[in-house]
Tab-separated table of C-alpha atoms in Angstrom:
chain	number	residue	atom	x	y	z
A	157	MET	CA	-159.624	-24.583	28.617
A	158	SER	CA	-160.825	-21.828	26.249
A	159	GLN	CA	-160.633	-22.073	22.444
A	160	VAL	CA	-159.356	-18.540	22.267
A	161	TYR	CA	-156.822	-16.841	24.599
A	162	LEU	CA	-156.515	-13.202	24.237
A	163	ALA	CA	-152.946	-12.353	25.714
A	164	ALA	CA	-153.970	-8.635	26.421
A	165	LYS	CA	-157.056	-6.592	27.185
A	166	LEU	CA	-158.571	-5.534	23.954
A	167	PRO	CA	-161.196	-3.217	22.601
A	168	ALA	CA	-164.784	-4.245	23.398
A	169	ILE	CA	-165.525	-5.054	19.825
A	170	THR	CA	-163.071	-7.939	19.849
A	171	THR	CA	-165.054	-9.779	22.701
A	172	GLU	CA	-168.256	-8.890	21.184
A	173	ILE	CA	-167.627	-10.558	18.011
A	174	LEU	CA	-166.121	-13.605	19.675
A	175	LYS	CA	-169.491	-13.959	21.789
A	176	LYS	CA	-171.698	-13.507	18.671
A	177	GLN	CA	-169.700	-16.375	17.103
A	178	GLN	CA	-170.166	-18.405	20.354
A	179	LEU	CA	-166.641	-18.954	20.890
A	180	ASP	CA	-165.356	-19.826	24.172
A	181	PHE	CA	-162.343	-17.361	25.115
A	182	SER	CA	-160.444	-16.040	28.172
A	183	VAL	CA	-158.667	-12.819	28.536
A	184	TYR	CA	-155.275	-11.957	30.290
A	185	SER	CA	-156.426	-10.332	33.537
A	186	GLY	CA	-153.081	-9.122	34.977
A	187	THR	CA	-151.675	-5.748	35.150
A	188	GLY	CA	-148.948	-4.654	32.866
A	189	LEU	CA	-147.552	-6.882	30.093
A	190	ILE	CA	-148.342	-10.502	30.133
A	191	SER	CA	-145.247	-12.648	31.138
A	192	LYS	CA	-144.144	-15.628	29.302
A	193	GLN	CA	-144.904	-18.028	32.298
A	194	GLU	CA	-148.497	-16.704	32.114
A	195	LEU	CA	-148.559	-17.021	28.237
A	196	LEU	CA	-147.346	-20.672	28.381
A	197	ALA	CA	-149.781	-21.679	31.018
A	198	ASN	CA	-152.776	-20.279	28.913
A	199	VAL	CA	-151.932	-21.480	25.390
A	200	LYS	CA	-151.521	-25.331	26.061
A	201	ASP	CA	-155.212	-25.914	24.928
A	202	ALA	CA	-155.894	-23.007	22.768
A	203	GLU	CA	-156.778	-23.030	18.980
A	204	TYR	CA	-156.464	-19.269	18.512
A	205	LEU	CA	-154.154	-17.001	19.926
A	206	VAL	CA	-154.612	-13.056	20.219
A	207	THR	CA	-151.138	-11.329	20.735
A	208	ALA	CA	-150.009	-7.815	21.075
A	209	LEU	CA	-146.832	-6.443	19.611
A	210	SER	CA	-145.329	-6.522	23.011
A	211	THR	CA	-145.937	-10.270	23.286
A	212	LYS	CA	-143.102	-12.473	22.056
A	213	VAL	CA	-144.305	-15.617	20.547
A	214	ASP	CA	-141.316	-18.013	19.973
A	215	LYS	CA	-140.633	-21.584	19.305
A	216	GLU	CA	-141.214	-22.384	23.096
A	217	VAL	CA	-144.614	-20.904	23.038
A	218	ILE	CA	-145.662	-22.423	19.691
A	219	ASP	CA	-144.401	-25.946	20.825
A	220	HIS	CA	-146.471	-25.482	24.085
A	221	ALA	CA	-149.686	-24.917	21.849
A	222	PRO	CA	-150.190	-28.237	19.906
A	223	LYS	CA	-153.853	-27.287	18.986
A	224	LEU	CA	-152.992	-23.828	17.714
A	225	LYS	CA	-154.364	-22.886	14.239
A	226	LEU	CA	-153.950	-19.356	14.354
A	227	ILE	CA	-151.921	-16.478	15.821
A	228	THR	CA	-153.653	-13.161	15.196
A	229	ASN	CA	-151.294	-10.204	16.006
A	230	PHE	CA	-152.920	-6.921	17.383
A	231	GLY	CA	-150.819	-4.584	15.257
A	232	ALA	CA	-149.395	-3.968	12.033
A	233	GLY	CA	-145.974	-5.434	12.793
A	234	PHE	CA	-145.344	-9.064	13.444
A	235	ASN	CA	-141.600	-9.246	14.319
A	236	ASN	CA	-142.473	-10.409	17.786
A	237	ILE	CA	-143.791	-13.826	16.340
A	238	ASP	CA	-141.525	-16.606	14.769
A	239	ILE	CA	-143.749	-16.602	11.629
A	240	ASN	CA	-141.579	-19.040	9.865
A	241	TYR	CA	-141.644	-21.680	12.649
A	242	ALA	CA	-145.443	-21.076	12.861
A	243	LYS	CA	-145.829	-21.960	9.240
A	244	GLU	CA	-143.610	-25.044	9.637
A	245	LYS	CA	-146.274	-26.225	12.292
A	246	GLY	CA	-149.247	-25.324	10.118
A	247	ILE	CA	-150.165	-22.245	12.220
A	248	VAL	CA	-151.467	-19.135	10.185
A	249	VAL	CA	-150.195	-15.848	11.449
A	250	THR	CA	-152.032	-12.607	10.725
A	251	ASN	CA	-151.630	-8.887	11.490
A	252	THR	CA	-153.775	-5.658	11.482
A	253	PRO	CA	-152.382	-3.551	8.640
A	254	LEU	CA	-153.969	-0.353	6.945
A	255	VAL	CA	-156.155	0.685	9.799
A	256	SER	CA	-153.429	2.160	11.694
A	257	THR	CA	-152.293	4.248	8.520
A	258	ASN	CA	-154.041	7.524	9.358
A	259	SER	CA	-153.355	7.608	13.060
A	260	VAL	CA	-149.557	6.816	12.623
A	261	ALA	CA	-149.243	9.542	9.855
A	262	GLU	CA	-151.052	12.092	12.119
A	263	VAL	CA	-148.580	11.255	14.957
A	264	THR	CA	-145.708	11.639	12.477
A	265	VAL	CA	-146.689	15.112	11.243
A	266	GLY	CA	-147.369	16.046	14.969
A	267	LEU	CA	-143.852	15.090	16.018
A	268	ILE	CA	-142.481	17.125	13.091
A	269	LEU	CA	-144.431	20.242	14.080
A	270	ALA	CA	-143.663	19.731	17.675
A	271	LEU	CA	-139.761	19.539	17.096
A	272	SER	CA	-140.053	22.347	14.723
A	273	HIS	CA	-141.804	24.677	17.015
A	274	ARG	CA	-140.374	23.431	20.185
A	275	ILE	CA	-143.594	22.603	21.682
A	276	VAL	CA	-142.864	19.950	24.125
A	277	GLU	CA	-139.919	21.980	25.213
A	278	GLY	CA	-142.020	25.029	25.561
A	279	ASP	CA	-144.677	22.996	27.717
A	280	ALA	CA	-141.828	21.882	30.050
A	281	GLN	CA	-140.509	25.538	30.171
A	282	MET	CA	-143.975	26.920	31.288
A	283	ARG	CA	-144.387	24.147	34.004
A	284	LYS	CA	-140.895	24.386	35.440
A	285	GLU	CA	-139.611	28.157	35.036
A	286	GLY	CA	-142.534	29.914	33.717
A	287	PHE	CA	-142.860	32.519	30.843
A	288	PRO	CA	-140.414	35.489	31.277
A	289	GLY	CA	-142.347	37.453	28.677
A	290	TRP	CA	-142.507	37.843	24.927
A	291	ALA	CA	-139.251	39.091	23.191
A	292	PRO	CA	-138.225	39.029	19.626
A	293	LEU	CA	-135.561	36.335	19.846
A	294	TYR	CA	-137.334	34.343	22.747
A	295	PHE	CA	-137.630	30.584	22.123
A	296	LEU	CA	-137.435	30.480	18.412
A	297	GLY	CA	-138.238	27.347	16.297
A	298	HIS	CA	-138.627	26.861	12.555
A	299	GLU	CA	-141.499	26.661	10.127
A	300	ILE	CA	-141.675	23.486	8.345
A	301	ALA	CA	-143.111	25.109	5.043
A	302	GLY	CA	-140.646	24.670	2.352
A	303	LYS	CA	-138.549	22.177	4.330
A	304	THR	CA	-137.622	18.843	2.736
A	305	LEU	CA	-138.907	15.704	4.409
A	306	GLY	CA	-137.099	12.382	3.650
A	307	ILE	CA	-139.400	9.219	4.043
A	308	VAL	CA	-137.837	6.063	4.446
A	309	GLY	CA	-140.510	3.361	3.255
A	310	LEU	CA	-143.180	4.609	1.015
A	311	GLY	CA	-145.755	2.054	1.950
A	312	ASN	CA	-149.180	2.828	3.071
A	313	ILE	CA	-148.179	4.860	6.061
A	314	GLY	CA	-145.489	6.544	4.328
A	315	GLN	CA	-147.671	7.569	1.474
A	316	GLU	CA	-150.182	9.222	3.906
A	317	VAL	CA	-147.392	11.251	5.631
A	318	ALA	CA	-146.381	12.378	2.059
A	319	ARG	CA	-149.906	13.595	1.307
A	320	LYS	CA	-150.128	15.381	4.812
A	321	ALA	CA	-146.637	16.959	4.504
A	322	ALA	CA	-147.282	18.100	1.019
A	323	ALA	CA	-150.549	19.869	2.407
A	324	LEU	CA	-148.182	21.631	4.728
A	325	SER	CA	-146.050	22.943	1.804
A	326	MET	CA	-143.141	20.398	2.461
A	327	LYS	CA	-140.972	19.126	-0.294
A	328	VAL	CA	-141.005	15.333	-0.212
A	329	GLN	CA	-138.641	12.878	-1.225
A	330	TYR	CA	-138.305	9.035	-0.581
A	331	TRP	CA	-136.068	5.961	-0.541
A	332	GLN	CA	-136.901	2.399	-0.305
A	333	PRO	CA	-135.309	-0.561	-2.135
A	334	HIS	CA	-137.784	-0.543	-4.900
A	335	GLN	CA	-138.848	2.796	-6.628
A	336	LYS	CA	-142.504	3.391	-6.995
A	337	SER	CA	-143.863	3.846	-10.743
A	338	ASP	CA	-143.871	7.363	-12.173
A	339	PRO	CA	-147.664	7.774	-11.967
A	340	GLU	CA	-147.471	6.769	-8.295
A	341	GLU	CA	-144.802	9.371	-7.591
A	342	ARG	CA	-146.602	12.036	-9.603
A	343	SER	CA	-150.014	11.361	-7.683
A	344	LEU	CA	-148.035	11.970	-4.466
A	345	GLY	CA	-145.901	14.606	-5.505
A	346	VAL	CA	-142.641	12.842	-4.350
A	347	ASN	CA	-139.245	12.399	-5.747
A	348	TYR	CA	-137.212	9.204	-5.444
A	349	VAL	CA	-133.540	9.573	-4.540
A	350	SER	CA	-130.706	7.449	-3.035
A	351	PHE	CA	-130.428	6.519	0.288
A	352	ALA	CA	-127.217	8.800	0.593
A	353	GLU	CA	-128.596	11.699	-0.946
A	354	LEU	CA	-131.939	11.479	1.248
A	355	ALA	CA	-129.769	11.354	4.360
A	356	GLN	CA	-127.546	14.318	3.096
A	357	THR	CA	-130.307	16.597	1.828
A	358	SER	CA	-133.424	16.039	4.062
A	359	ASP	CA	-134.512	18.488	6.914
A	360	PHE	CA	-136.459	15.938	8.610
A	361	ILE	CA	-136.220	12.042	7.960
A	362	SER	CA	-139.234	10.063	8.661
A	363	LEU	CA	-139.167	6.171	9.138
A	364	HIS	CA	-141.781	4.077	7.939
A	365	ALA	CA	-140.327	0.778	6.865
A	366	PRO	CA	-140.796	-2.658	8.313
A	367	GLN	CA	-138.057	-4.192	10.364
A	368	THR	CA	-135.752	-6.610	8.292
A	369	SER	CA	-132.376	-7.967	8.847
A	370	ALA	CA	-131.165	-5.791	6.052
A	371	ASN	CA	-132.160	-2.573	7.983
A	372	TYR	CA	-131.103	-3.257	11.527
A	373	HIS	CA	-129.003	-0.100	12.546
A	374	GLN	CA	-129.580	1.296	9.154
A	375	PHE	CA	-129.213	4.791	10.788
A	376	ASP	CA	-125.732	4.531	12.492
A	377	GLN	CA	-123.027	6.932	13.318
A	378	ALA	CA	-121.785	6.953	9.535
A	379	VAL	CA	-125.378	8.101	8.344
A	380	PHE	CA	-125.751	10.687	11.099
A	381	ASN	CA	-122.460	12.151	10.000
A	382	GLN	CA	-123.908	12.610	6.711
A	383	MET	CA	-126.939	14.415	7.876
A	384	LYS	CA	-127.401	18.232	8.054
A	385	SER	CA	-126.572	19.647	11.347
A	386	THR	CA	-129.981	21.259	11.274
A	387	ALA	CA	-131.802	18.091	10.539
A	388	ALA	CA	-134.270	15.851	12.816
A	389	ILE	CA	-134.968	12.052	12.448
A	390	ILE	CA	-138.464	10.668	13.382
A	391	ASN	CA	-138.965	7.046	14.049
A	392	VAL	CA	-142.576	5.783	14.299
A	393	ALA	CA	-141.627	2.539	12.475
A	394	ARG	CA	-139.357	0.016	14.374
A	395	GLY	CA	-136.814	0.813	17.054
A	396	PRO	CA	-133.845	-1.326	15.815
A	397	ILE	CA	-133.766	0.636	12.518
A	398	ILE	CA	-131.809	3.319	14.615
A	399	ASP	CA	-128.658	2.617	16.632
A	400	GLU	CA	-129.902	4.608	19.452
A	401	VAL	CA	-126.402	4.902	21.061
A	402	ALA	CA	-125.004	6.432	17.804
A	403	LEU	CA	-128.280	8.579	17.704
A	404	ARG	CA	-127.462	9.872	21.318
A	405	ASP	CA	-123.921	10.652	20.468
A	406	ALA	CA	-124.843	12.521	17.283
A	407	LEU	CA	-127.426	14.609	19.230
A	408	GLN	CA	-124.748	15.409	22.115
A	409	ASN	CA	-122.131	16.275	19.447
A	410	LYS	CA	-124.711	18.563	17.499
A	411	GLN	CA	-124.244	16.414	14.320
A	412	ILE	CA	-128.032	16.588	14.107
A	413	ALA	CA	-130.492	18.968	15.691
A	414	GLY	CA	-133.103	16.852	17.071
A	415	ALA	CA	-135.148	13.465	17.150
A	416	ALA	CA	-138.644	12.262	17.837
A	417	LEU	CA	-139.156	8.594	18.853
A	418	ASP	CA	-142.183	6.673	19.320
A	419	VAL	CA	-140.513	3.255	19.148
A	420	TYR	CA	-137.248	1.978	20.665
A	421	GLU	CA	-134.434	-0.327	20.024
A	422	HIS	CA	-134.843	-2.028	23.226
A	423	GLU	CA	-138.557	-1.289	23.837
A	424	PRO	CA	-139.992	-0.645	26.310
A	425	ALA	CA	-136.599	0.665	27.574
A	426	VAL	CA	-134.992	3.954	26.470
A	427	THR	CA	-131.280	4.256	25.818
A	428	ALA	CA	-129.622	6.070	28.599
A	429	GLY	CA	-129.153	9.934	27.991
A	430	LEU	CA	-132.053	10.320	25.324
A	431	ALA	CA	-134.645	11.310	28.068
A	432	ASP	CA	-132.235	13.904	29.175
A	433	MET	CA	-132.101	15.954	26.055
A	434	LYS	CA	-134.428	18.963	25.359
A	435	ASN	CA	-134.193	18.461	21.673
A	436	VAL	CA	-135.588	14.875	21.764
A	437	ILE	CA	-139.276	14.049	21.971
A	438	LEU	CA	-140.066	10.543	23.569
A	439	THR	CA	-143.749	9.104	23.139
A	440	PRO	CA	-144.733	5.500	24.364
A	441	HIS	CA	-145.450	3.793	21.201
A	442	ILE	CA	-148.653	5.786	20.567
A	443	GLY	CA	-148.604	5.696	16.794
A	444	ASN	CA	-151.997	3.777	16.527
A	445	ALA	CA	-153.206	4.533	19.957
A	446	THR	CA	-156.609	6.000	18.866
A	447	VAL	CA	-159.949	4.870	19.751
A	448	GLU	CA	-160.755	4.477	16.054
A	449	ALA	CA	-157.608	2.784	15.078
A	450	ARG	CA	-157.587	0.150	17.987
A	451	ALA	CA	-161.357	-0.695	17.698
A	452	ALA	CA	-160.669	-1.251	13.829
A	453	MET	CA	-157.724	-3.560	14.825
A	454	GLY	CA	-159.887	-5.443	17.497
A	455	LYS	CA	-162.427	-6.099	14.713
A	456	ILE	CA	-159.813	-7.576	12.311
A	457	VAL	CA	-158.399	-10.014	14.895
A	458	ALA	CA	-161.899	-11.353	16.131
A	459	THR	CA	-163.114	-11.514	12.486
A	460	ASN	CA	-160.130	-13.497	11.394
A	461	ILE	CA	-160.813	-16.186	14.354
A	462	ALA	CA	-164.355	-16.349	13.282
A	463	LEU	CA	-163.378	-17.022	9.627
A	464	VAL	CA	-160.869	-19.573	10.378
A	465	GLN	CA	-163.460	-21.323	12.614
A	466	ALA	CA	-165.800	-21.411	9.919
A	467	GLY	CA	-163.299	-23.114	7.510
A	468	GLN	CA	-162.560	-19.923	5.641
A	469	THR	CA	-159.372	-18.077	4.973
A	470	ALA	CA	-158.201	-15.361	7.381
A	471	LYS	CA	-157.377	-12.093	6.004
A	472	TYR	CA	-153.878	-10.279	6.282
A	473	VAL	CA	-151.892	-13.579	6.489
A	474	VAL	CA	-148.192	-12.774	7.018
A	475	ASN	CA	-146.738	-16.283	6.717
A	476	GLN	CA	-148.434	-17.852	3.670
């Protein structure tokens, strides 16, 4: 069996690095996402496992791989891996942070613009019913200049979203459990507010926090009740931060005006009813789906394998 098992097809740079390091590897060759049975069958003798965010690595998988030294996750998140159990077994777990920052921030701003100017809705209109002709009150949207963006989670991606939003003349406020320093806030042009104030005063709320037990269903019916009826929510972080049934109800009851989701509570499934709404944009987890970002991620996972194989410390360890 191979030293390295890649549980998904990855950018070419990944295998190029592994070949250069003369590491024996095999790659999942099936279509769609790898099944648990296939994963179990291929990790038995693996020393290194490369996984995608969609691949769950639980205790059963870890116990099935007694030689495993490193699980390197192809993604900034790592909630698909039981990192604490891996640590108990002496297995290092890494992710690929930072390189996704710009791509995810660009997608976030794109979704805000698309919601505001009804771009996706307009495209559907043209393809189905056509264009009846220009009229003064036809298909009106809103400009984002002067609107307030509330960011939940001012990490690397949240900060880049703040910069891009400021360049588009938006007012930016944020909330997270710990306030940034005054110099950091001033450099970004952002204001720290309470969670309640952010919910009540933002025209757009954009989620950029990691998934934790504390923020499961952080956006529930009670929070949607506090939001402006003209507000929209954007989630490019983790699906379970939003109670999607509550979101659907809030949209149907016009408690809020719109939503754009790139991640889902029960991913890859979408909560029933959301896809039927014109004021909802749904994208298939494309936040970092660029040639540039994915190549950088592929380089990180392969380089980490090479480092550990050489007896060195891997970068971006998440279970130290």
